[in-house]
Amino acid sequence: MSLIQENNQKPKENRKLQQKRNKCKSLEESFKYLNKTYVKMKSKEKKCNNNILYAVLQKFLTIMKNHNPLFCSMKPKLGYLGSYYDGLRVGQPTEYDINVILYLPVNYDKIYLDATGTTHDCTNIFMPSEFRRLSKNPTTVKEGFQKTSIWCDCKYRFSVKKFRSWMQGVVDTAIEKLRLEKNKRLINVDNKRYIIAAKMSGPACTITITPEGRDNDNNKVIDVDLVPTFSFELPKKPYGSNVLFHYLESINVKREYFVVPKPSQDEFSWRLSFPFQERYYIGNKNNLKSTAKLLKLLRDAQDFKQLASYYIKTIFLWEVQRQNDDFWKRKSLSYLVLHMLNVLRYCLAQENIKNFWCPEMNLIKGKLKSETCQNWSNRLAVIINDIKKNGKNNPNIIIKYFTKKN
């Protein structure tokens, strides 16, 4: 899936909000004020956007199936994942990550996953002989499977590039079937019309949903990353993988994981993804999610644009492993925010955020420049020291660091 920065519209403080802020007697109260005022989503907006999202996606998925027999035959179902569904989304409920889980009519036990020729958290997928027959069998040919003959190379490795190209075609065809008015594609759901646009971004296809007549209102635009995936279940795992699969096998959680067609220099390298296991690790940890969202709030306020949400999530995954459950129960929100800011500062100073599932992989290598890491680390050090030194006497000092200037 692609890494999307959460650009949120921050509410301007009116007089009533200023009065509430000024009543904060401690850092804890100030952080709770920030969480309630700037981080917490409005329930009415959540409900409204979720209803729009679900209704539009279900109809669009139906259109995709109606106009592509192969896509329909792969029995697509939607998996609601990503920061919003993990409870880590900041601000407006306008960005969603959703897996489109596809199924191939073959014996999955015979699909061979081999990571020996790949890097870090990736794997090759070798399809069995029965997959090759799908494009020749009259029954499966009628279901559209003749197109799958070009998805593999002569070694029967499943191609990310060719699969993504096919998926892009499925989406483009569905878009073209929508009503066209004034160069805009429209979909009608529950007697309301929405403008639909699409583009490929990383492994995902980003669908933009805009209520008709609200084109210029960014708060009303919903961006959905649809990520085509295939799922596997433990104990099946890639041969020779550097991923620490014993982490996955040791916890009592859904044993399903995914392979994602993230483009790279190796067109046969599929990214492994473990959303259910990550959700397990960060779940039921009291103030953990509020802390993570406040770090994202600071990231946006400080304009750390390249600090992806998944980098922040990853440092929390590592800290969950380092600390016992009492740590998250006993520590206050203010303590956790400063503690995790310091963890982030240290990672940036070291220019290394280790992939939780594959520690030999540095997530920010090649993504963030050394100069950027050091500048951000130094900036965080100044912020942390200022809050620790002056926060007791002036708890509202955090406002200038965690909110954008109007």
PDB file of N, CA and C in Angstrom, residues 120-122 241-245 353-363:
ATOM      1  N   HIS A 120      14.628  -8.324   2.219  1.00  0.00           N
ATOM      2  CA  HIS A 120      13.894  -7.947   3.424  1.00  0.00           C
ATOM      3  C   HIS A 120      12.537  -8.647   3.565  1.00  0.00           C
ATOM      4  N   ASP A 121      11.441  -7.857   3.531  1.00  0.00           N
ATOM      5  CA  ASP A 121      10.110  -8.391   3.845  1.00  0.00           C
ATOM      6  C   ASP A 121       9.312  -8.729   2.591  1.00  0.00           C
ATOM      7  N   CYS A 122       9.985  -9.291   1.606  1.00  0.00           N
ATOM      8  CA  CYS A 122       9.321  -9.625   0.345  1.00  0.00           C
ATOM      9  C   CYS A 122       9.435 -11.116   0.050  1.00  0.00           C
ATOM     10  N   SER A 241      12.723 -16.701   4.334  1.00  0.00           N
ATOM     11  CA  SER A 241      12.345 -15.314   4.616  1.00  0.00           C
ATOM     12  C   SER A 241      13.123 -14.742   5.796  1.00  0.00           C
ATOM     13  N   ASN A 242      13.437 -13.446   5.713  1.00  0.00           N
ATOM     14  CA  ASN A 242      14.075 -12.738   6.820  1.00  0.00           C
ATOM     15  C   ASN A 242      13.056 -12.190   7.815  1.00  0.00           C
ATOM     16  N   VAL A 243      11.791 -12.342   7.497  1.00  0.00           N
ATOM     17  CA  VAL A 243      10.735 -11.906   8.415  1.00  0.00           C
ATOM     18  C   VAL A 243      10.717 -12.826   9.634  1.00  0.00           C
ATOM     19  N   LEU A 244      10.538 -12.229  10.810  1.00  0.00           N
ATOM     20  CA  LEU A 244      10.518 -13.006  12.056  1.00  0.00           C
ATOM     21  C   LEU A 244       9.130 -13.617  12.247  1.00  0.00           C
ATOM     22  N   PHE A 245       8.887 -14.701  11.568  1.00  0.00           N
ATOM     23  CA  PHE A 245       7.559 -15.310  11.606  1.00  0.00           C
ATOM     24  C   PHE A 245       7.217 -15.884  12.978  1.00  0.00           C
ATOM     25  N   ILE A 353      15.001   3.387  11.587  1.00  0.00           N
ATOM     26  CA  ILE A 353      13.767   2.851  12.163  1.00  0.00           C
ATOM     27  C   ILE A 353      13.635   1.434  11.621  1.00  0.00           C
ATOM     28  N   LYS A 354      13.874   0.469  12.469  1.00  0.00           N
ATOM     29  CA  LYS A 354      13.886  -0.925  12.030  1.00  0.00           C
ATOM     30  C   LYS A 354      12.475  -1.417  11.733  1.00  0.00           C
ATOM     31  N   ASN A 355      12.359  -2.140  10.639  1.00  0.00           N
ATOM     32  CA  ASN A 355      11.109  -2.817  10.323  1.00  0.00           C
ATOM     33  C   ASN A 355      10.800  -3.805  11.454  1.00  0.00           C
ATOM     34  N   PHE A 356       9.595  -3.723  12.016  1.00  0.00           N
ATOM     35  CA  PHE A 356       9.258  -4.561  13.168  1.00  0.00           C
ATOM     36  C   PHE A 356       9.314  -6.042  12.833  1.00  0.00           C
ATOM     37  N   TRP A 357       8.911  -6.403  11.623  1.00  0.00           N
ATOM     38  CA  TRP A 357       8.854  -7.814  11.239  1.00  0.00           C
ATOM     39  C   TRP A 357      10.162  -8.298  10.625  1.00  0.00           C
ATOM     40  N   CYS A 358      10.982  -7.367  10.212  1.00  0.00           N
ATOM     41  CA  CYS A 358      12.250  -7.716   9.551  1.00  0.00           C
ATOM     42  C   CYS A 358      13.297  -6.700   9.993  1.00  0.00           C
ATOM     43  N   PRO A 359      13.871  -6.875  11.201  1.00  0.00           N
ATOM     44  CA  PRO A 359      14.727  -5.856  11.810  1.00  0.00           C
ATOM     45  C   PRO A 359      15.962  -5.477  11.000  1.00  0.00           C
ATOM     46  N   GLU A 360      16.380  -6.332  10.102  1.00  0.00           N
ATOM     47  CA  GLU A 360      17.550  -5.984   9.290  1.00  0.00           C
ATOM     48  C   GLU A 360      17.236  -4.893   8.266  1.00  0.00           C
ATOM     49  N   MET A 361      15.951  -4.596   8.101  1.00  0.00           N
ATOM     50  CA  MET A 361      15.530  -3.570   7.146  1.00  0.00           C
ATOM     51  C   MET A 361      15.327  -2.234   7.853  1.00  0.00           C
ATOM     52  N   ASN A 362      15.994  -1.210   7.372  1.00  0.00           N
ATOM     53  CA  ASN A 362      15.839   0.144   7.875  1.00  0.00           C
ATOM     54  C   ASN A 362      14.788   0.857   7.020  1.00  0.00           C
ATOM     55  N   LEU A 363      13.634   1.141   7.612  1.00  0.00           N
ATOM     56  CA  LEU A 363      12.518   1.708   6.849  1.00  0.00           C
ATOM     57  C   LEU A 363      12.842   3.059   6.221  1.00  0.00           C
TER      58      LEU A 363
END
